[in-house]
Short mmCIF file of N, CA, C and O in Angstrom, two decimals:
data_model
loop_
_atom_site.label_atom_id
_atom_site.label_comp_id
_atom_site.label_asym_id
_atom_site.label_seq_id
_atom_site.Cartn_x
_atom_site.Cartn_y
_atom_site.Cartn_z
N GLN O 1 -17.40 39.84 31.93
CA GLN O 1 -15.99 40.07 32.17
C GLN O 1 -15.46 41.12 31.20
O GLN O 1 -15.69 41.03 30.01
N VAL O 2 -14.74 42.10 31.74
CA VAL O 2 -14.19 43.16 30.91
C VAL O 2 -12.81 42.75 30.40
O VAL O 2 -12.00 42.21 31.14
N GLN O 3 -12.57 42.98 29.12
CA GLN O 3 -11.26 42.76 28.55
C GLN O 3 -10.73 44.07 27.99
O GLN O 3 -11.47 44.84 27.36
N LEU O 4 -9.43 44.32 28.22
CA LEU O 4 -8.77 45.51 27.72
C LEU O 4 -7.65 45.08 26.79
O LEU O 4 -6.79 44.28 27.18
N VAL O 5 -7.65 45.60 25.58
CA VAL O 5 -6.65 45.21 24.58
C VAL O 5 -5.88 46.44 24.14
O VAL O 5 -6.45 47.37 23.55
N GLU O 6 -4.58 46.43 24.43
CA GLU O 6 -3.72 47.57 24.10
C GLU O 6 -3.06 47.37 22.74
O GLU O 6 -2.83 46.25 22.31
N SER O 7 -2.70 48.48 22.12
CA SER O 7 -1.93 48.45 20.88
C SER O 7 -1.15 49.76 20.77
O SER O 7 -1.45 50.73 21.47
N GLY O 8 -0.15 49.74 19.88
CA GLY O 8 0.59 50.96 19.58
C GLY O 8 1.98 51.05 20.16
O GLY O 8 2.70 52.02 19.89
N GLY O 9 2.39 50.09 20.96
CA GLY O 9 3.74 50.12 21.50
C GLY O 9 4.77 49.80 20.43
O GLY O 9 4.44 49.45 19.30
N GLY O 10 6.06 49.94 20.81
CA GLY O 10 7.11 49.63 19.86
C GLY O 10 8.42 50.30 20.24
O GLY O 10 8.58 50.80 21.35
N LEU O 11 9.32 50.30 19.26
CA LEU O 11 10.65 50.91 19.43
C LEU O 11 10.66 52.27 18.74
O LEU O 11 10.25 52.38 17.57
N VAL O 12 11.13 53.28 19.46
CA VAL O 12 11.18 54.63 18.90
C VAL O 12 12.46 55.30 19.37
O VAL O 12 12.97 54.99 20.46
N GLN O 13 12.98 56.20 18.56
CA GLN O 13 14.18 56.93 18.94
C GLN O 13 13.85 58.06 19.93
O GLN O 13 12.71 58.55 19.95
N PRO O 14 14.81 58.45 20.74
CA PRO O 14 14.58 59.60 21.63
C PRO O 14 14.10 60.81 20.86
O PRO O 14 14.59 61.11 19.76
N GLY O 15 13.10 61.49 21.42
CA GLY O 15 12.49 62.63 20.75
C GLY O 15 11.32 62.26 19.87
O GLY O 15 10.61 63.16 19.39
N GLY O 16 11.11 60.98 19.65
CA GLY O 16 10.02 60.53 18.80
C GLY O 16 8.68 60.46 19.52
O GLY O 16 8.57 60.85 20.69
N SER O 17 7.68 59.97 18.78
CA SER O 17 6.31 59.91 19.30
C SER O 17 5.71 58.53 19.09
O SER O 17 6.08 57.82 18.14
N LEU O 18 4.80 58.17 19.96
CA LEU O 18 3.98 56.98 19.83
C LEU O 18 2.59 57.30 20.34
O LEU O 18 2.42 58.16 21.21
N ARG O 19 1.61 56.56 19.82
CA ARG O 19 0.25 56.68 20.32
C ARG O 19 -0.25 55.31 20.74
O ARG O 19 -0.33 54.39 19.91
N LEU O 20 -0.54 55.17 22.02
CA LEU O 20 -1.09 53.93 22.55
C LEU O 20 -2.61 54.00 22.52
O LEU O 20 -3.20 55.06 22.76
N SER O 21 -3.23 52.85 22.23
CA SER O 21 -4.68 52.72 22.28
C SER O 21 -5.05 51.54 23.16
O SER O 21 -4.30 50.57 23.24
N CYS O 22 -6.19 51.63 23.80
CA CYS O 22 -6.69 50.53 24.63
C CYS O 22 -8.20 50.45 24.43
O CYS O 22 -8.92 51.38 24.79
N ALA O 23 -8.65 49.34 23.87
CA ALA O 23 -10.06 49.13 23.61
C ALA O 23 -10.64 48.19 24.65
O ALA O 23 -10.08 47.13 24.94
N ALA O 24 -11.79 48.58 25.20
CA ALA O 24 -12.44 47.79 26.25
C ALA O 24 -13.68 47.10 25.71
O ALA O 24 -14.43 47.68 24.91
N SER O 25 -13.90 45.87 26.17
CA SER O 25 -15.14 45.17 25.86
C SER O 25 -16.18 45.49 26.92
O SER O 25 -15.85 46.06 27.97
N GLY O 26 -17.42 45.14 26.66
CA GLY O 26 -18.45 45.36 27.65
C GLY O 26 -19.05 46.75 27.58
O GLY O 26 -18.79 47.52 26.66
N SER O 27 -19.85 47.07 28.61
CA SER O 27 -20.63 48.30 28.56
C SER O 27 -20.35 49.27 29.70
O SER O 27 -21.07 50.25 29.88
N ILE O 28 -19.29 49.02 30.48
CA ILE O 28 -19.06 49.87 31.64
C ILE O 28 -18.04 50.97 31.39
O ILE O 28 -17.80 51.81 32.26
N PHE O 29 -17.41 50.97 30.21
CA PHE O 29 -16.28 51.87 29.97
C PHE O 29 -16.61 53.32 30.32
O PHE O 29 -15.86 54.00 31.01
N SER O 30 -17.75 53.80 29.84
CA SER O 30 -18.09 55.22 30.03
C SER O 30 -18.35 55.56 31.49
O SER O 30 -18.37 56.74 31.86
N ARG O 31 -18.54 54.54 32.33
CA ARG O 31 -18.87 54.77 33.74
C ARG O 31 -17.69 54.49 34.66
O ARG O 31 -17.87 54.33 35.88
N ARG O 32 -16.49 54.43 34.10
CA ARG O 32 -15.30 54.15 34.88
C ARG O 32 -14.17 55.10 34.51
O ARG O 32 -14.08 55.57 33.39
N ALA O 33 -13.32 55.36 35.51
CA ALA O 33 -12.06 56.03 35.21
C ALA O 33 -11.17 55.08 34.42
O ALA O 33 -11.30 53.85 34.53
N THR O 34 -10.25 55.63 33.66
CA THR O 34 -9.36 54.80 32.86
C THR O 34 -8.03 55.52 32.66
O THR O 34 -7.88 56.69 33.04
N GLY O 35 -7.09 54.82 32.09
CA GLY O 35 -5.79 55.45 31.86
C GLY O 35 -4.68 54.43 31.75
O GLY O 35 -4.92 53.28 31.39
N TRP O 36 -3.46 54.88 32.12
CA TRP O 36 -2.27 54.08 31.88
C TRP O 36 -1.32 54.12 33.09
O TRP O 36 -1.07 55.20 33.65
N TYR O 37 -0.81 52.96 33.43
CA TYR O 37 0.32 52.81 34.34
C TYR O 37 1.48 52.25 33.51
O TYR O 37 1.28 51.75 32.40
N ARG O 38 2.67 52.32 34.07
CA ARG O 38 3.81 51.68 33.43
C ARG O 38 4.73 51.05 34.46
O ARG O 38 4.72 51.46 35.62
N GLN O 39 5.50 50.06 33.99
CA GLN O 39 6.44 49.39 34.88
C GLN O 39 7.73 49.12 34.13
O GLN O 39 7.73 48.40 33.12
N ALA O 40 8.80 49.69 34.63
CA ALA O 40 10.13 49.45 34.08
C ALA O 40 10.78 48.32 34.86
O ALA O 40 10.41 48.06 36.02
N PRO O 41 11.76 47.63 34.28
CA PRO O 41 12.42 46.52 34.98
C PRO O 41 12.99 46.95 36.33
O PRO O 41 13.68 47.97 36.43
N GLY O 42 12.66 46.19 37.37
CA GLY O 42 13.18 46.47 38.70
C GLY O 42 12.51 47.62 39.42
O GLY O 42 12.96 48.00 40.51
N LYS O 43 11.46 48.17 38.83
CA LYS O 43 10.77 49.30 39.46
C LYS O 43 9.30 48.97 39.68
O LYS O 43 8.74 48.12 38.99
N PRO O 44 8.67 49.65 40.63
CA PRO O 44 7.24 49.40 40.85
C PRO O 44 6.39 50.00 39.74
O PRO O 44 6.84 50.91 39.02
N ARG O 45 5.18 49.50 39.60
CA ARG O 45 4.26 50.06 38.63
C ARG O 45 3.85 51.46 39.09
O ARG O 45 3.57 51.68 40.27
N GLU O 46 3.82 52.41 38.14
CA GLU O 46 3.50 53.79 38.48
C GLU O 46 2.44 54.35 37.53
O GLU O 46 2.38 53.97 36.35
N LEU O 47 1.64 55.26 38.05
CA LEU O 47 0.64 55.92 37.22
C LEU O 47 1.32 56.85 36.23
O LEU O 47 2.19 57.65 36.61
N VAL O 48 0.94 56.75 34.98
CA VAL O 48 1.41 57.66 33.94
C VAL O 48 0.38 58.76 33.71
O VAL O 48 0.68 59.95 33.77
N ALA O 49 -0.86 58.36 33.44
CA ALA O 49 -1.92 59.32 33.17
C ALA O 49 -3.26 58.64 33.39
O ALA O 49 -3.42 57.47 33.07
N GLY O 50 -4.22 59.41 33.93
CA GLY O 50 -5.56 58.89 34.13
C GLY O 50 -6.58 59.92 33.71
O GLY O 50 -6.30 61.13 33.67
N ILE O 51 -7.79 59.44 33.39
CA ILE O 51 -8.87 60.32 32.99
C ILE O 51 -10.15 59.81 33.62
O ILE O 51 -10.46 58.61 33.56
N THR O 52 -10.91 60.70 34.23
CA THR O 52 -12.13 60.30 34.94
C THR O 52 -13.32 60.23 33.98
O THR O 52 -13.21 60.58 32.79
N THR O 53 -14.47 59.84 34.51
CA THR O 53 -15.68 59.81 33.70
C THR O 53 -16.06 61.21 33.23
O THR O 53 -16.67 61.36 32.17
N GLY O 54 -15.69 62.22 33.99
CA GLY O 54 -15.96 63.60 33.61
C GLY O 54 -14.85 64.23 32.79
O GLY O 54 -14.85 65.45 32.56
N SER O 55 -13.88 63.41 32.37
CA SER O 55 -12.74 63.82 31.54
C SER O 55 -11.75 64.73 32.26
O SER O 55 -10.99 65.46 31.60
N SER O 56 -11.73 64.68 33.59
CA SER O 56 -10.62 65.31 34.31
C SER O 56 -9.40 64.43 34.18
O SER O 56 -9.50 63.20 34.21
N THR O 57 -8.24 65.05 34.04
CA THR O 57 -7.02 64.29 33.80
C THR O 57 -6.01 64.46 34.92
O THR O 57 -6.02 65.46 35.66
N ASN O 58 -5.14 63.46 35.04
CA ASN O 58 -4.09 63.46 36.04
C ASN O 58 -2.85 62.86 35.40
O ASN O 58 -2.93 61.79 34.79
N TYR O 59 -1.72 63.54 35.52
CA TYR O 59 -0.48 63.08 34.90
C TYR O 59 0.63 62.96 35.93
O TYR O 59 0.71 63.76 36.87
N ALA O 60 1.52 62.01 35.71
CA ALA O 60 2.76 61.97 36.47
C ALA O 60 3.58 63.20 36.12
O ALA O 60 3.58 63.66 34.97
N ASP O 61 4.30 63.72 37.10
CA ASP O 61 5.11 64.93 36.85
C ASP O 61 6.10 64.70 35.71
O ASP O 61 6.39 65.62 34.94
N SER O 62 6.60 63.48 35.60
CA SER O 62 7.64 63.20 34.62
C SER O 62 7.14 63.24 33.18
O SER O 62 7.95 63.30 32.25
N VAL O 63 5.82 63.22 32.97
CA VAL O 63 5.30 63.21 31.61
C VAL O 63 4.47 64.44 31.27
O VAL O 63 4.03 64.60 30.13
N LYS O 64 4.26 65.31 32.24
CA LYS O 64 3.46 66.51 31.98
C LYS O 64 4.08 67.34 30.86
O LYS O 64 5.28 67.56 30.83
N GLY O 65 3.22 67.79 29.95
CA GLY O 65 3.67 68.58 28.82
C GLY O 65 4.14 67.76 27.64
O GLY O 65 4.37 68.30 26.55
N ARG O 66 4.32 66.44 27.83
CA ARG O 66 4.77 65.56 26.75
C ARG O 66 3.70 64.54 26.36
O ARG O 66 3.60 64.18 25.19
N PHE O 67 2.94 64.06 27.33
CA PHE O 67 1.93 63.04 27.08
C PHE O 67 0.53 63.65 27.20
O PHE O 67 0.30 64.55 28.02
N THR O 68 -0.39 63.14 26.39
CA THR O 68 -1.78 63.58 26.45
C THR O 68 -2.70 62.37 26.45
O THR O 68 -2.60 61.51 25.56
N ILE O 69 -3.57 62.31 27.43
CA ILE O 69 -4.54 61.22 27.51
C ILE O 69 -5.90 61.71 27.02
O ILE O 69 -6.27 62.88 27.24
N SER O 70 -6.63 60.83 26.36
CA SER O 70 -7.98 61.16 25.91
C SER O 70 -8.81 59.88 25.88
O SER O 70 -8.26 58.77 25.90
N ARG O 71 -10.13 60.04 25.86
CA ARG O 71 -11.01 58.89 25.80
C ARG O 71 -12.12 59.14 24.80
O ARG O 71 -12.56 60.28 24.61
N ASP O 72 -12.58 58.05 24.18
CA ASP O 72 -13.70 58.09 23.25
C ASP O 72 -14.71 57.06 23.74
O ASP O 72 -14.54 55.86 23.49
N ASN O 73 -15.73 57.52 24.45
CA ASN O 73 -16.69 56.59 25.03
C ASN O 73 -17.51 55.86 23.96
O ASN O 73 -17.96 54.73 24.19
N ALA O 74 -17.71 56.47 22.82
CA ALA O 74 -18.45 55.81 21.75
C ALA O 74 -17.69 54.60 21.22
O ALA O 74 -18.30 53.64 20.72
N LYS O 75 -16.36 54.63 21.33
CA LYS O 75 -15.52 53.52 20.85
C LYS O 75 -14.96 52.68 21.99
O LYS O 75 -14.17 51.77 21.76
N ASN O 76 -15.34 53.01 23.24
CA ASN O 76 -14.81 52.28 24.40
C ASN O 76 -13.29 52.23 24.39
O ASN O 76 -12.69 51.18 24.68
N THR O 77 -12.68 53.35 24.07
CA THR O 77 -11.23 53.38 23.86
C THR O 77 -10.60 54.56 24.59
O THR O 77 -11.15 55.67 24.59
N VAL O 78 -9.42 54.29 25.17
CA VAL O 78 -8.61 55.35 25.77
C VAL O 78 -7.29 55.41 25.00
O VAL O 78 -6.77 54.38 24.56
N TYR O 79 -6.78 56.62 24.83
CA TYR O 79 -5.57 56.85 24.07
C TYR O 79 -4.52 57.54 24.93
O TYR O 79 -4.84 58.29 25.85
N LEU O 80 -3.25 57.29 24.58
CA LEU O 80 -2.15 58.02 25.20
C LEU O 80 -1.21 58.47 24.09
O LEU O 80 -0.53 57.64 23.48
N GLN O 81 -1.23 59.77 23.82
CA GLN O 81 -0.30 60.34 22.84
C GLN O 81 0.98 60.71 23.57
O GLN O 81 0.95 61.50 24.53
N MET O 82 2.08 60.12 23.15
CA MET O 82 3.37 60.32 23.81
C MET O 82 4.32 61.01 22.85
O MET O 82 4.67 60.44 21.81
N ASN O 83 4.72 62.21 23.19
CA ASN O 83 5.66 63.00 22.38
C ASN O 83 6.95 63.23 23.14
O ASN O 83 7.00 63.05 24.36
N SER O 84 7.98 63.63 22.42
CA SER O 84 9.28 63.93 23.03
C SER O 84 9.73 62.81 23.96
O SER O 84 10.15 63.04 25.10
N LEU O 85 9.64 61.59 23.46
CA LEU O 85 9.96 60.43 24.30
C LEU O 85 11.43 60.40 24.69
O LEU O 85 12.31 60.82 23.93
N LYS O 86 11.65 59.90 25.91
CA LYS O 86 12.99 59.82 26.48
C LYS O 86 13.31 58.36 26.81
O LYS O 86 12.39 57.55 27.02
N PRO O 87 14.58 58.01 26.90
CA PRO O 87 14.93 56.63 27.26
C PRO O 87 14.30 56.19 28.58
O PRO O 87 13.94 55.01 28.72
N GLU O 88 14.12 57.11 29.51
CA GLU O 88 13.52 56.75 30.79
C GLU O 88 12.02 56.47 30.70
O GLU O 88 11.41 56.04 31.69
N ASP O 89 11.42 56.69 29.55
CA ASP O 89 10.02 56.31 29.32
C ASP O 89 9.90 54.83 28.96
O ASP O 89 8.77 54.31 28.85
N THR O 90 11.02 54.16 28.75
CA THR O 90 11.00 52.74 28.41
C THR O 90 10.37 51.92 29.52
O THR O 90 10.79 52.00 30.68
N ALA O 91 9.34 51.15 29.19
CA ALA O 91 8.60 50.37 30.18
C ALA O 91 7.52 49.57 29.47
O ALA O 91 7.27 49.78 28.27
N VAL O 92 6.89 48.69 30.22
CA VAL O 92 5.65 48.07 29.76
C VAL O 92 4.50 48.97 30.23
O VAL O 92 4.43 49.32 31.41
N TYR O 93 3.65 49.35 29.30
CA TYR O 93 2.53 50.24 29.60
C TYR O 93 1.25 49.42 29.69
O TYR O 93 0.94 48.64 28.78
N TYR O 94 0.52 49.62 30.78
CA TYR O 94 -0.72 48.88 31.04
C TYR O 94 -1.90 49.85 31.10
O TYR O 94 -1.84 50.83 31.85
N CYS O 95 -2.95 49.56 30.36
CA CYS O 95 -4.14 50.37 30.54
C CYS O 95 -5.00 49.74 31.63
O CYS O 95 -4.86 48.56 31.96
N PHE O 96 -5.87 50.55 32.21
CA PHE O 96 -6.71 50.07 33.30
C PHE O 96 -8.10 50.67 33.20
O PHE O 96 -8.34 51.67 32.51
N LEU O 97 -9.00 50.08 33.95
CA LEU O 97 -10.36 50.57 34.12
C LEU O 97 -10.68 50.42 35.60
O LEU O 97 -10.37 49.38 36.19
N GLY O 98 -11.27 51.46 36.22
CA GLY O 98 -11.55 51.35 37.64
C GLY O 98 -12.52 52.42 38.12
O GLY O 98 -12.86 53.34 37.39
N PHE O 99 -12.95 52.27 39.37
CA PHE O 99 -13.85 53.27 39.94
C PHE O 99 -13.16 54.63 40.06
O PHE O 99 -13.78 55.68 39.92
N THR O 100 -11.89 54.60 40.38
CA THR O 100 -11.08 55.82 40.41
C THR O 100 -9.74 55.56 39.75
O THR O 100 -9.37 54.41 39.51
N ILE O 101 -9.02 56.61 39.46
CA ILE O 101 -7.70 56.48 38.83
C ILE O 101 -6.75 55.69 39.72
O ILE O 101 -5.90 54.94 39.23
N SER O 102 -6.88 55.84 41.02
CA SER O 102 -5.95 55.19 41.95
C SER O 102 -6.41 53.80 42.36
O SER O 102 -5.72 53.13 43.14
N ARG O 103 -7.56 53.36 41.86
CA ARG O 103 -8.08 52.03 42.22
C ARG O 103 -8.44 51.25 40.96
O ARG O 103 -9.62 51.00 40.69
N PRO O 104 -7.44 50.85 40.17
CA PRO O 104 -7.76 50.06 38.98
C PRO O 104 -8.38 48.73 39.35
O PRO O 104 -7.94 48.09 40.29
N GLY O 105 -9.40 48.34 38.58
CA GLY O 105 -10.04 47.05 38.82
C GLY O 105 -9.75 46.06 37.72
O GLY O 105 -9.74 44.85 37.94
N TYR O 106 -9.52 46.56 36.53
CA TYR O 106 -9.22 45.73 35.36
C TYR O 106 -7.95 46.25 34.70
O TYR O 106 -7.71 47.46 34.66
N TRP O 107 -7.15 45.29 34.18
CA TRP O 107 -5.89 45.62 33.53
C TRP O 107 -5.83 45.01 32.14
O TRP O 107 -6.35 43.91 31.90
N GLY O 108 -5.12 45.71 31.25
CA GLY O 108 -4.77 45.13 29.97
C GLY O 108 -3.54 44.25 30.12
O GLY O 108 -2.96 44.14 31.21
N GLN O 109 -3.14 43.63 29.02
CA GLN O 109 -2.03 42.68 29.07
C GLN O 109 -0.67 43.37 29.02
O GLN O 109 0.35 42.75 29.31
N GLY O 110 -0.66 44.65 28.68
CA GLY O 110 0.58 45.41 28.62
C GLY O 110 1.15 45.49 27.22
O GLY O 110 1.00 44.55 26.43
N THR O 111 1.77 46.62 26.92
CA THR O 111 2.44 46.81 25.64
C THR O 111 3.80 47.45 25.89
O THR O 111 3.91 48.40 26.68
N GLN O 112 4.82 46.91 25.24
CA GLN O 112 6.19 47.38 25.47
C GLN O 112 6.45 48.65 24.69
O GLN O 112 6.19 48.73 23.49
N VAL O 113 7.01 49.64 25.38
CA VAL O 113 7.51 50.86 24.75
C VAL O 113 9.00 50.95 25.04
O VAL O 113 9.41 50.92 26.21
N THR O 114 9.81 51.00 24.00
CA THR O 114 11.26 51.10 24.13
C THR O 114 11.73 52.35 23.42
O THR O 114 11.46 52.52 22.22
N VAL O 115 12.43 53.21 24.15
CA VAL O 115 12.96 54.44 23.59
C VAL O 115 14.48 54.32 23.58
O VAL O 115 15.12 54.32 24.64
N SER O 116 15.02 54.19 22.39
CA SER O 116 16.45 53.94 22.28
C SER O 116 16.95 54.34 20.90
O SER O 116 16.21 54.23 19.91
N SER O 117 18.19 54.78 20.85
CA SER O 117 18.79 55.10 19.56
C SER O 117 19.58 53.91 19.02
O SER O 117 20.15 53.98 17.94
#
């Protein structure tokens, strides 16, 4: 069974930065796409950023130029560097592991990101 453990969420002022991390157990990490979705209250879960096994990336239009996703297969970890944060980035962020970015098979427990002054 794969477990995903997120860290790095918190409260930050508009314009600030946060770095999310997600560590995976098991041995399949390097053979799966991974990344982050988010869900704000009253809204559906949406893709924020994904990265394939070949390190191709995909970003939501709303975060392009501000967020950067990366992966370290030696550490079974995916990262999301979030800069120039806006109040509309406030949500619970979930990391995932799956055959493709659009087909997550495993989810983390979620980490809250709040952008507020």
